[in-house]
Amino acid sequence: MNTYQQPDAAGHFGIYGGSFVSETLTHAIIELRQAYAHYQNDPEFLAEFQYELAHFVGRPSPVYHAARMSREVGGAQIYLKREDLNHTGAHKINNTIGQAMLAKRMGKTRIIAETGAGQHGVATATICARYGMECVVYMGAEDIKRQSPNVYRMKLLGATVVPVHSGSKTLKDALNEAMRDWVANVDNTFYIIGTVAGPHPYPMMVRDFQSVIGKECLTQMPHILARTGLHSQQPDAVIACVGGGSNAMGIFYPYIDHPQTRLIGVEAAGEGLESGKHSASLQRGSPGVLHGNRTFILQDENGQITETHSISAGLDYPGVGPEHAYLQEIGRAEYVGITDSEALGAFHYLCRTEGIIPALESSHAVAYAKKLAATLRQDQSILVNLSGRGDKDIGTVADLSQGDFYCRPSCQGQSVKGAEQPVKVFK
Ligand SMILES: *Cc1c(COP(=O)(O)O)cnc(C)c1O
C-alpha cells in the first residue's frame, strides 16, 4: 500500500531537504529529531493530539460540495475542505499544536516563532496561551505596519512581538532573527516553524501534523461523492495553494499513493510569471539552500534572494518546502500559477456564489479549480483545500477592488443592493 517513503533518515527528499545549520544549532536539531522520533508513533502523544484537534480546533473540518459554483462552471463537481472553519481560521493551528505538545515533553518552557503576515504568529500565540508557555514572535517592522490586527491579536493572547529592523524588515529577516534567538537560548527554547521548510526534521514533522487534513478527506470523500451521485471513491484532482507548502503537503501526502488522483499546487503568479513580480519558486526558481534546506528558491545569478510579490502575504515567500521540489521532479505533483487579479476574482466569486469568504491565499486554489473544472466532465470531481478564511483580508480586498462589487454572470444587468458603484460581472 504505502510505497511512498520520504524523506530518508537524514531528511532528504531526493536531492532536496537535508539540514544546513550552523554548528551551534546541531545539538538542538539532533535533540529535536530524537524527541520527534520517540513521540511520532507514541499512542499517548497521538491520542492527546487527536483530542486537541477535536476539542480545541473543532476537527474534523467538513468537506463541502460547492454545488452552485459547480453548476455554474459547468464541468467537474467542486468540493471544499473547510480548513477556514478551524479555530483561529486556518490550517496553521494543526501544526502549532503538534509542535507545542512536543516542546512540553522536551521540557522547553519558552516558544519562539517568526511570522510574515502574522497568521503563524497568531496560531503560535494561541497554543502558548492555552499551554501557559512564554511566547516570543519575531516579525519584520515593515510587516508589523501592514498587519496591525494580527499584531494586536498576538498581544491579546499574551505573546511578545519583537520588531525586526534589519534587511528588508520582512519575513526572511524575522527568520534570521528567530534563528539567532534559538542559538542563544537552546536550553529552554523551542522554535516552532510554520511551514514545511527549515532543516530536517521540520519539513517532515510539519507535514505529518498537517496530514490530518488529507487523512480526513480520504474517509470523507467516498461518502460525499456518493451523496452527489458520483461513483468514484476519491477525487480526480486535489488542489491547494503553495506558499511554504504546508496546507498543500497536508492534503497531498495521504493521496500520494492514490495515483488516480492528480495533485496540483498553486503558486502565486503575482502580476504574471513573466513579470518578475511573483512568488512562484517551483516554476521560476532554481535549486539552492535557504533556511536550512535545499529546495527551489527565487535567486539572482549571484545566489541573492530576489524580492517576491503576491497579493496574499501568506504566499509571499522566496522558497518552498523541499518535498514539493521532489514531488515536482518525480512528476507526482504539478505546479501552476494564479495571478493576483485571478485570485481577487475568485475571492469575490466564492463570496457571492457560496456564501464563503476565503483567504486570499486559498482564493488562488479556488481560481485554479474553476479553470480546471470547466475542462472536466460533470461526473468528475475536484477537491480544493480551503486553507483559511478571508476576514483578515477584507481591508486589502476593499482597497484593491476600488469599491467595485461583483455579481455572477446570471445576474448580469441587474443592480446589486449595497453597491454604490457599477457592478462588475465575473469573467
Ligand atoms: C500561511 C497560509 C498559507 C500559506 O502557507 P502554506 O505553508 O503554503 O500552507 C495558505 N493559506 C493560509 C490561509 C495561510 O494562513
GROMACS .gro file of C-alpha atoms and ligand atoms in nm:
model
  442
    1MET     CA    1   0.000   0.000   0.000
    2ASN     CA    2   0.236   0.272   0.121
    3THR     CA    3   0.502   0.271  -0.145
    4TYR     CA    4   0.598   0.637  -0.096
    5GLN     CA    5   0.863   0.658   0.177
    6GLN     CA    6   1.015   1.004   0.210
    7PRO     CA    7   1.234   1.152   0.344
    8ASP     CA    8   1.536   0.930   0.418
    9ALA     CA    9   1.688   0.918   0.768
   10ALA     CA   10   1.882   1.241   0.706
   11GLY     CA   11   1.575   1.424   0.582
   12HIS     CA   12   1.646   1.408   0.209
   13PHE     CA   13   1.363   1.410  -0.043
   14GLY     CA   14   1.577   1.302  -0.338
   15ILE     CA   15   1.837   1.577  -0.369
   16TYR     CA   16   1.623   1.823  -0.170
   17GLY     CA   17   1.580   1.881   0.202
   18GLY     CA   18   1.854   1.784   0.445
   19SER     CA   19   1.988   2.003   0.720
   20PHE     CA   20   2.210   2.304   0.666
   21VAL     CA   21   2.261   2.466   1.005
   22SER     CA   22   2.547   2.626   1.192
   23GLU     CA   23   2.741   2.413   1.436
   24THR     CA   24   2.580   2.595   1.729
   25LEU     CA   25   2.241   2.452   1.630
   26THR     CA   26   2.348   2.097   1.553
   27HIS     CA   27   2.282   1.983   1.908
   28ALA     CA   28   1.934   2.139   1.918
   29ILE     CA   29   1.843   1.981   1.586
   30ILE     CA   30   1.959   1.636   1.697
   31GLU     CA   31   1.768   1.670   2.024
   32LEU     CA   32   1.454   1.764   1.827
   33ARG     CA   33   1.498   1.473   1.585
   34GLN     CA   34   1.531   1.227   1.870
   35ALA     CA   35   1.229   1.367   2.050
   36TYR     CA   36   1.011   1.357   1.738
   37ALA     CA   37   1.131   1.004   1.652
   38HIS     CA   38   1.031   0.899   2.002
   39TYR     CA   39   0.686   1.062   2.007
   40GLN     CA   40   0.568   1.042   1.646
   41ASN     CA   41   0.423   0.694   1.696
   42ASP     CA   42   0.365   0.717   2.070
   43PRO     CA   43  -0.001   0.625   2.141
   44GLU     CA   44  -0.032   0.871   2.431
   45PHE     CA   45   0.111   1.158   2.221
   46LEU     CA   46  -0.115   1.078   1.927
   47ALA     CA   47  -0.421   1.048   2.149
   48GLU     CA   48  -0.357   1.391   2.300
   49PHE     CA   49  -0.302   1.538   1.953
   50GLN     CA   50  -0.635   1.390   1.840
   51TYR     CA   51  -0.806   1.528   2.147
   52GLU     CA   52  -0.669   1.878   2.093
   53LEU     CA   53  -0.767   1.874   1.726
   54ALA     CA   54  -1.120   1.767   1.813
   55HIS     CA   55  -1.185   1.982   2.119
   56PHE     CA   56  -0.976   2.294   2.060
   57VAL     CA   57  -0.964   2.320   1.680
   58GLY     CA   58  -1.307   2.170   1.607
   59ARG     CA   59  -1.197   1.888   1.377
   60PRO     CA   60  -1.281   1.709   1.161
   61SER     CA   61  -1.342   2.003   0.931
   62PRO     CA   62  -1.623   1.935   0.682
   63VAL     CA   63  -1.592   1.872   0.310
   64TYR     CA   64  -1.849   2.089   0.137
   65HIS     CA   65  -1.995   2.039  -0.211
   66ALA     CA   66  -1.985   2.380  -0.382
   67ALA     CA   67  -2.295   2.291  -0.581
   68ARG     CA   68  -2.385   2.633  -0.717
   69MET     CA   69  -2.029   2.703  -0.827
   70SER     CA   70  -2.002   2.358  -0.987
   71ARG     CA   71  -2.330   2.404  -1.176
   72GLU     CA   72  -2.229   2.747  -1.298
   73VAL     CA   73  -1.880   2.643  -1.408
   74GLY     CA   74  -2.046   2.354  -1.588
   75GLY     CA   75  -1.778   2.086  -1.552
   76ALA     CA   76  -1.640   1.879  -1.268
   77GLN     CA   77  -1.800   1.885  -0.922
   78ILE     CA   78  -1.604   2.109  -0.685
   79TYR     CA   79  -1.562   2.027  -0.315
   80LEU     CA   80  -1.403   2.244  -0.048
   81LYS     CA   81  -1.212   2.111   0.253
   82ARG     CA   82  -1.314   2.369   0.511
   83GLU     CA   83  -0.992   2.447   0.700
   84ASP     CA   84  -1.132   2.801   0.723
   85LEU     CA   85  -1.368   2.672   0.993
   86ASN     CA   86  -1.085   2.575   1.229
   87HIS     CA   87  -1.033   2.772   1.548
   88THR     CA   88  -0.814   3.072   1.451
   89GLY     CA   89  -0.943   3.046   1.094
   90ALA     CA   90  -0.682   2.845   0.906
   91HIS     CA   91  -0.484   2.522   0.889
   92LYS     CA   92  -0.181   2.663   1.073
   93ILE     CA   93  -0.314   2.573   1.419
   94ASN     CA   94  -0.288   2.196   1.341
   95ASN     CA   95   0.089   2.227   1.326
   96THR     CA   96   0.145   2.466   1.616
   97ILE     CA   97  -0.043   2.230   1.849
   98GLY     CA   98   0.174   1.935   1.746
   99GLN     CA   99   0.498   2.126   1.795
  100ALA     CA  100   0.389   2.284   2.125
  101MET     CA  101   0.300   1.936   2.257
  102LEU     CA  102   0.647   1.819   2.161
  103ALA     CA  103   0.804   2.124   2.330
  104LYS     CA  104   0.621   2.045   2.656
  105ARG     CA  105   0.751   1.689   2.652
  106MET     CA  106   1.105   1.810   2.583
  107GLY     CA  107   1.082   2.030   2.894
  108LYS     CA  108   1.101   2.356   2.697
  109THR     CA  109   0.918   2.644   2.861
  110ARG     CA  110   0.976   2.916   2.602
  111ILE     CA  111   0.844   2.920   2.246
  112ILE     CA  112   0.976   3.134   1.963
  113ALA     CA  113   0.836   3.176   1.612
  114GLU     CA  114   0.870   3.404   1.314
  115THR     CA  115   0.581   3.535   1.115
  116GLY     CA  116   0.522   3.730   0.793
  117ALA     CA  117   0.153   3.807   0.766
  118GLY     CA  118   0.105   3.722   1.131
  119GLN     CA  119  -0.104   3.408   1.079
  120HIS     CA  120   0.158   3.169   1.210
  121GLY     CA  121   0.232   3.411   1.493
  122VAL     CA  122  -0.134   3.412   1.595
  123ALA     CA  123  -0.158   3.031   1.578
  124THR     CA  124   0.156   3.003   1.792
  125ALA     CA  125   0.043   3.265   2.044
  126THR     CA  126  -0.290   3.083   2.069
  127ILE     CA  127  -0.146   2.748   2.170
  128CYS     CA  128   0.107   2.914   2.404
  129ALA     CA  129  -0.180   3.086   2.585
  130ARG     CA  130  -0.359   2.754   2.616
  131TYR     CA  131  -0.047   2.574   2.749
  132GLY     CA  132   0.079   2.863   2.961
  133MET     CA  133   0.412   2.892   2.776
  134GLU     CA  134   0.618   3.204   2.717
  135CYS     CA  135   0.584   3.313   2.354
  136VAL     CA  136   0.813   3.542   2.154
  137VAL     CA  137   0.729   3.618   1.791
  138TYR     CA  138   0.976   3.783   1.553
  139MET     CA  139   0.819   3.997   1.284
  140GLY     CA  140   0.965   4.237   1.028
  141ALA     CA  141   0.899   4.601   1.116
  142GLU     CA  142   0.750   4.651   0.769
  143ASP     CA  143   0.512   4.356   0.820
  144ILE     CA  144   0.414   4.489   1.164
  145LYS     CA  145   0.295   4.806   0.995
  146ARG     CA  146   0.099   4.616   0.728
  147GLN     CA  147  -0.058   4.357   0.958
  148SER     CA  148  -0.158   4.551   1.267
  149PRO     CA  149  -0.473   4.348   1.352
  150ASN     CA  150  -0.268   4.029   1.378
  151VAL     CA  151  -0.004   4.206   1.587
  152TYR     CA  152  -0.277   4.313   1.828
  153ARG     CA  153  -0.421   3.960   1.831
  154MET     CA  154  -0.084   3.816   1.932
  155LYS     CA  155  -0.053   4.069   2.213
  156LEU     CA  156  -0.405   3.994   2.336
  157LEU     CA  157  -0.301   3.630   2.354
  158GLY     CA  158  -0.004   3.723   2.571
  159ALA     CA  159   0.279   3.698   2.317
  160THR     CA  160   0.571   3.937   2.290
  161VAL     CA  161   0.608   4.065   1.934
  162VAL     CA  162   0.965   4.167   1.853
  163PRO     CA  163   1.006   4.404   1.556
  164VAL     CA  164   1.296   4.318   1.323
  165HIS     CA  165   1.460   4.624   1.168
  166SER     CA  166   1.732   4.455   0.962
  167GLY     CA  167   1.735   4.392   0.586
  168SER     CA  168   1.404   4.439   0.409
  169LYS     CA  169   1.227   4.426   0.750
  170THR     CA  170   1.010   4.133   0.635
  171LEU     CA  171   0.972   3.757   0.681
  172LYS     CA  172   1.321   3.646   0.579
  173ASP     CA  173   1.477   3.889   0.825
  174ALA     CA  174   1.241   3.772   1.101
  175LEU     CA  175   1.351   3.414   1.024
  176ASN     CA  176   1.718   3.503   1.069
  177GLU     CA  177   1.641   3.677   1.398
  178ALA     CA  178   1.445   3.378   1.528
  179MET     CA  179   1.739   3.150   1.439
  180ARG     CA  180   1.973   3.382   1.632
  181ASP     CA  181   1.746   3.366   1.937
  182TRP     CA  182   1.734   2.988   1.914
  183VAL     CA  183   2.114   2.961   1.908
  184ALA     CA  184   2.137   3.179   2.220
  185ASN     CA  185   1.860   3.004   2.415
  186VAL     CA  186   1.855   2.640   2.302
  187ASP     CA  187   1.831   2.503   2.655
  188ASN     CA  188   1.482   2.627   2.737
  189THR     CA  189   1.355   2.733   2.394
  190PHE     CA  190   1.162   2.551   2.121
  191TYR     CA  191   1.141   2.707   1.775
  192ILE     CA  192   0.801   2.646   1.611
  193ILE     CA  193   0.837   2.674   1.232
  194GLY     CA  194   0.512   2.748   1.049
  195THR     CA  195   0.550   2.562   0.722
  196VAL     CA  196   0.714   2.254   0.566
  197ALA     CA  197   1.054   2.428   0.545
  198GLY     CA  198   1.359   2.458   0.771
  199PRO     CA  199   1.620   2.191   0.847
  200HIS     CA  200   1.526   1.824   0.898
  201PRO     CA  201   1.307   1.717   1.081
  202TYR     CA  202   1.082   2.024   1.033
  203PRO     CA  203   0.957   1.959   0.677
  204MET     CA  204   0.864   1.600   0.769
  205MET     CA  205   0.724   1.686   1.110
  206VAL     CA  206   0.506   1.975   0.988
  207ARG     CA  207   0.381   1.756   0.701
  208ASP     CA  208   0.291   1.480   0.947
  209PHE     CA  209   0.097   1.718   1.174
  210GLN     CA  210  -0.084   1.877   0.878
  211SER     CA  211  -0.162   1.544   0.712
  212VAL     CA  212  -0.469   1.518   0.935
  213ILE     CA  213  -0.629   1.727   0.656
  214GLY     CA  214  -0.575   1.467   0.384
  215LYS     CA  215  -0.647   1.173   0.612
  216GLU     CA  216  -0.988   1.315   0.694
  217CYS     CA  217  -1.056   1.371   0.323
  218LEU     CA  218  -0.975   1.008   0.243
  219THR     CA  219  -1.259   0.899   0.475
  220GLN     CA  220  -1.497   1.185   0.392
  221MET     CA  221  -1.478   1.178   0.012
  222PRO     CA  222  -1.638   0.839  -0.063
  223HIS     CA  223  -1.949   0.944   0.134
  224ILE     CA  224  -1.980   1.292  -0.008
  225LEU     CA  225  -1.912   1.178  -0.365
  226ALA     CA  226  -2.183   0.912  -0.330
  227ARG     CA  227  -2.425   1.174  -0.199
  228THR     CA  228  -2.366   1.380  -0.512
  229GLY     CA  229  -2.434   1.069  -0.720
  230LEU     CA  230  -2.074   1.012  -0.830
  231HIS     CA  231  -1.936   0.660  -0.840
  232SER     CA  232  -1.569   0.727  -0.773
  233GLN     CA  233  -1.426   0.686  -0.425
  234GLN     CA  234  -1.176   0.971  -0.437
  235PRO     CA  235  -1.147   1.300  -0.629
  236ASP     CA  236  -0.986   1.320  -0.974
  237ALA     CA  237  -0.777   1.615  -0.856
  238VAL     CA  238  -0.672   1.775  -0.528
  239ILE     CA  239  -0.578   2.143  -0.542
  240ALA     CA  240  -0.405   2.357  -0.279
  241CYS     CA  241  -0.223   2.689  -0.272
  242VAL     CA  242   0.151   2.680  -0.204
  243GLY     CA  243   0.340   2.938  -0.001
  244GLY     CA  244   0.586   2.735   0.202
  245GLY     CA  245   0.361   2.443   0.118
  246SER     CA  246   0.219   2.314   0.448
  247ASN     CA  247  -0.153   2.312   0.369
  248ALA     CA  248  -0.070   2.154   0.033
  249MET     CA  249   0.152   1.882   0.185
  250GLY     CA  250  -0.115   1.823   0.449
  251ILE     CA  251  -0.378   1.738   0.192
  252PHE     CA  252  -0.142   1.583  -0.072
  253TYR     CA  253   0.052   1.345   0.149
  254PRO     CA  254  -0.221   1.086   0.218
  255TYR     CA  255  -0.311   1.095  -0.155
  256ILE     CA  256   0.042   1.031  -0.289
  257ASP     CA  257  -0.024   0.657  -0.302
  258HIS     CA  258  -0.354   0.715  -0.489
  259PRO     CA  259  -0.213   0.762  -0.839
  260GLN     CA  260  -0.557   0.819  -0.995
  261THR     CA  261  -0.582   1.150  -0.804
  262ARG     CA  262  -0.390   1.439  -0.961
  263LEU     CA  263  -0.213   1.665  -0.710
  264ILE     CA  264  -0.196   2.030  -0.812
  265GLY     CA  265  -0.017   2.304  -0.619
  266VAL     CA  266  -0.100   2.666  -0.699
  267GLU     CA  267   0.175   2.923  -0.659
  268ALA     CA  268   0.127   3.299  -0.652
  269ALA     CA  269   0.193   3.427  -1.005
  270GLY     CA  270   0.152   3.784  -0.876
  271GLU     CA  271   0.149   4.022  -1.170
  272GLY     CA  272   0.233   3.733  -1.405
  273LEU     CA  273   0.502   3.463  -1.419
  274GLU     CA  274   0.689   3.667  -1.681
  275SER     CA  275   0.665   3.994  -1.486
  276GLY     CA  276   0.932   3.906  -1.232
  277LYS     CA  277   0.679   4.010  -0.964
  278HIS     CA  278   0.560   3.680  -0.823
  279SER     CA  279   0.636   3.415  -0.561
  280ALA     CA  280   0.647   3.110  -0.789
  281SER     CA  281   0.962   2.938  -0.658
  282LEU     CA  282   0.886   2.600  -0.815
  283GLN     CA  283   0.802   2.736  -1.160
  284ARG     CA  284   1.053   3.019  -1.187
  285GLY     CA  285   1.315   2.939  -0.923
  286SER     CA  286   1.621   2.715  -0.919
  287PRO     CA  287   1.780   2.481  -0.663
  288GLY     CA  288   1.964   2.640  -0.375
  289VAL     CA  289   1.986   2.644   0.003
  290LEU     CA  290   1.750   2.858   0.208
  291HIS     CA  291   1.650   2.841   0.575
  292GLY     CA  292   1.833   2.519   0.644
  293ASN     CA  293   1.734   2.303   0.349
  294ARG     CA  294   1.797   2.253  -0.021
  295THR     CA  295   1.497   2.343  -0.231
  296PHE     CA  296   1.376   2.565  -0.514
  297ILE     CA  297   1.432   2.932  -0.441
  298LEU     CA  298   1.396   3.264  -0.619
  299GLN     CA  299   1.751   3.394  -0.657
  300ASP     CA  300   1.960   3.603  -0.892
  301GLU     CA  301   2.282   3.495  -1.072
  302ASN     CA  302   2.481   3.559  -0.755
  303GLY     CA  303   2.256   3.346  -0.536
  304GLN     CA  304   2.099   3.650  -0.370
  305ILE     CA  305   1.735   3.601  -0.277
  306THR     CA  306   1.521   3.812  -0.508
  307GLU     CA  307   1.224   4.014  -0.398
  308THR     CA  308   0.891   3.835  -0.415
  309HIS     CA  309   0.540   3.963  -0.464
  310SER     CA  310   0.189   3.836  -0.406
  311ILE     CA  311  -0.147   3.990  -0.324
  312SER     CA  312  -0.159   3.743  -0.035
  313ALA     CA  313   0.102   3.782   0.236
  314GLY     CA  314   0.088   3.411   0.320
  315LEU     CA  315   0.217   3.307  -0.025
  316ASP     CA  316   0.488   3.572  -0.037
  317TYR     CA  317   0.792   3.352   0.038
  318PRO     CA  318   1.105   3.315  -0.182
  319GLY     CA  319   1.137   2.940  -0.115
  320VAL     CA  320   0.915   2.635  -0.087
  321GLY     CA  321   0.915   2.316   0.117
  322PRO     CA  322   1.172   2.065  -0.019
  323GLU     CA  323   0.916   1.786  -0.057
  324HIS     CA  324   0.732   1.992  -0.318
  325ALA     CA  325   1.056   2.028  -0.515
  326TYR     CA  326   1.083   1.649  -0.502
  327LEU     CA  327   0.719   1.582  -0.597
  328GLN     CA  328   0.758   1.818  -0.893
  329GLU     CA  329   1.079   1.643  -1.001
  330ILE     CA  330   0.930   1.292  -0.992
  331GLY     CA  331   0.615   1.420  -1.162
  332ARG     CA  332   0.376   1.315  -0.885
  333ALA     CA  333   0.251   1.672  -0.835
  334GLU     CA  334   0.203   1.957  -1.082
  335TYR     CA  335   0.252   2.323  -1.002
  336VAL     CA  336   0.068   2.607  -1.171
  337GLY     CA  337   0.036   2.981  -1.119
  338ILE     CA  338  -0.259   3.209  -1.049
  339THR     CA  339  -0.220   3.586  -1.075
  340ASP     CA  340  -0.326   3.850  -0.821
  341SER     CA  341  -0.623   3.955  -1.030
  342GLU     CA  342  -0.740   3.596  -1.089
  343ALA     CA  343  -0.720   3.532  -0.714
  344LEU     CA  344  -0.911   3.851  -0.639
  345GLY     CA  345  -1.181   3.746  -0.887
  346ALA     CA  346  -1.212   3.404  -0.723
  347PHE     CA  347  -1.234   3.572  -0.381
  348HIS     CA  348  -1.536   3.777  -0.491
  349TYR     CA  349  -1.682   3.479  -0.677
  350LEU     CA  350  -1.681   3.247  -0.376
  351CYS     CA  351  -1.832   3.518  -0.154
  352ARG     CA  352  -2.125   3.570  -0.390
  353THR     CA  353  -2.177   3.215  -0.510
  354GLU     CA  354  -2.131   3.003  -0.197
  355GLY     CA  355  -2.152   3.245   0.096
  356ILE     CA  356  -1.793   3.175   0.197
  357ILE     CA  357  -1.528   3.448   0.236
  358PRO     CA  358  -1.199   3.271   0.157
  359ALA     CA  359  -0.846   3.379   0.249
  360LEU     CA  360  -0.665   3.542  -0.044
  361GLU     CA  361  -0.415   3.254  -0.026
  362SER     CA  362  -0.693   2.996  -0.064
  363SER     CA  363  -0.851   3.206  -0.340
  364HIS     CA  364  -0.556   3.105  -0.562
  365ALA     CA  365  -0.662   2.741  -0.529
  366VAL     CA  366  -1.027   2.828  -0.590
  367ALA     CA  367  -0.933   3.022  -0.906
  368TYR     CA  368  -0.743   2.728  -1.050
  369ALA     CA  369  -1.022   2.485  -0.956
  370LYS     CA  370  -1.265   2.700  -1.156
  371LYS     CA  371  -1.040   2.683  -1.462
  372LEU     CA  372  -0.974   2.312  -1.435
  373ALA     CA  373  -1.336   2.215  -1.360
  374ALA     CA  374  -1.450   2.375  -1.685
  375THR     CA  375  -1.228   2.130  -1.879
  376LEU     CA  376  -1.355   1.817  -1.700
  377ARG     CA  377  -1.676   1.609  -1.716
  378GLN     CA  378  -1.965   1.653  -1.474
  379ASP     CA  379  -1.904   1.310  -1.324
  380GLN     CA  380  -1.551   1.408  -1.232
  381SER     CA  381  -1.453   1.583  -0.910
  382ILE     CA  382  -1.206   1.830  -0.768
  383LEU     CA  383  -1.120   1.872  -0.402
  384VAL     CA  384  -0.988   2.217  -0.303
  385ASN     CA  385  -0.813   2.282   0.025
  386LEU     CA  386  -0.977   2.599   0.151
  387SER     CA  387  -0.681   2.673   0.379
  388GLY     CA  388  -0.828   2.972   0.562
  389ARG     CA  389  -1.099   3.232   0.596
  390GLY     CA  390  -1.073   3.577   0.448
  391ASP     CA  391  -1.182   3.805   0.730
  392LYS     CA  392  -0.818   3.908   0.770
  393ASP     CA  393  -0.810   4.014   0.404
  394ILE     CA  394  -1.118   4.232   0.367
  395GLY     CA  395  -0.918   4.555   0.404
  396THR     CA  396  -0.680   4.450   0.124
  397VAL     CA  397  -0.969   4.341  -0.094
  398ALA     CA  398  -1.159   4.666  -0.040
  399ASP     CA  399  -0.851   4.868  -0.143
  400LEU     CA  400  -0.778   4.655  -0.449
  401SER     CA  401  -1.137   4.635  -0.567
  402GLN     CA  402  -1.165   5.014  -0.551
  403GLY     CA  403  -1.523   4.996  -0.435
  404ASP     CA  404  -1.636   4.760  -0.709
  405PHE     CA  405  -1.869   4.477  -0.623
  406TYR     CA  406  -1.908   4.177  -0.844
  407CYS     CA  407  -2.200   3.965  -0.946
  408ARG     CA  408  -2.235   3.629  -1.114
  409PRO     CA  409  -2.299   3.611  -1.491
  410SER     CA  410  -2.661   3.507  -1.426
  411CYS     CA  411  -2.740   3.842  -1.263
  412GLN     CA  412  -2.600   4.049  -1.548
  413GLY     CA  413  -2.785   4.373  -1.598
  414GLN     CA  414  -2.938   4.372  -1.252
  415SER     CA  415  -2.842   4.613  -0.980
  416VAL     CA  416  -2.685   4.479  -0.665
  417LYS     CA  417  -2.814   4.619  -0.339
  418GLY     CA  418  -2.549   4.794  -0.136
  419ALA     CA  419  -2.320   4.861  -0.430
  420GLU     CA  420  -2.277   5.231  -0.480
  421GLN     CA  421  -2.062   5.181  -0.784
  422PRO     CA  422  -2.147   4.999  -1.106
  423VAL     CA  423  -2.140   4.628  -1.053
  424LYS     CA  424  -1.883   4.428  -1.242
  425VAL     CA  425  -1.959   4.089  -1.386
  426PHE     CA  426  -1.725   3.792  -1.345
  427LYS     CA  427  -1.531   3.684  -1.647
  428LIG     C1  428   0.002   3.082   0.580
  428LIG     C2  429  -0.110   3.047   0.493
  428LIG     C3  430  -0.091   2.981   0.369
  428LIG     C4  431   0.044   2.951   0.313
  428LIG     O1  432   0.121   2.862   0.389
  428LIG     P1  433   0.145   2.712   0.343
  428LIG     O2  434   0.251   2.666   0.433
  428LIG     O3  435   0.185   2.712   0.200
  428LIG     O4  436   0.017   2.640   0.363
  428LIG     C5  437  -0.203   2.946   0.296
  428LIG     N1  438  -0.328   2.975   0.338
  428LIG     C6  439  -0.350   3.040   0.455
  428LIG     C7  440  -0.489   3.069   0.494
  428LIG     C8  441  -0.243   3.077   0.536
  428LIG     O5  442  -0.266   3.142   0.651
   0.00000   0.00000   0.00000
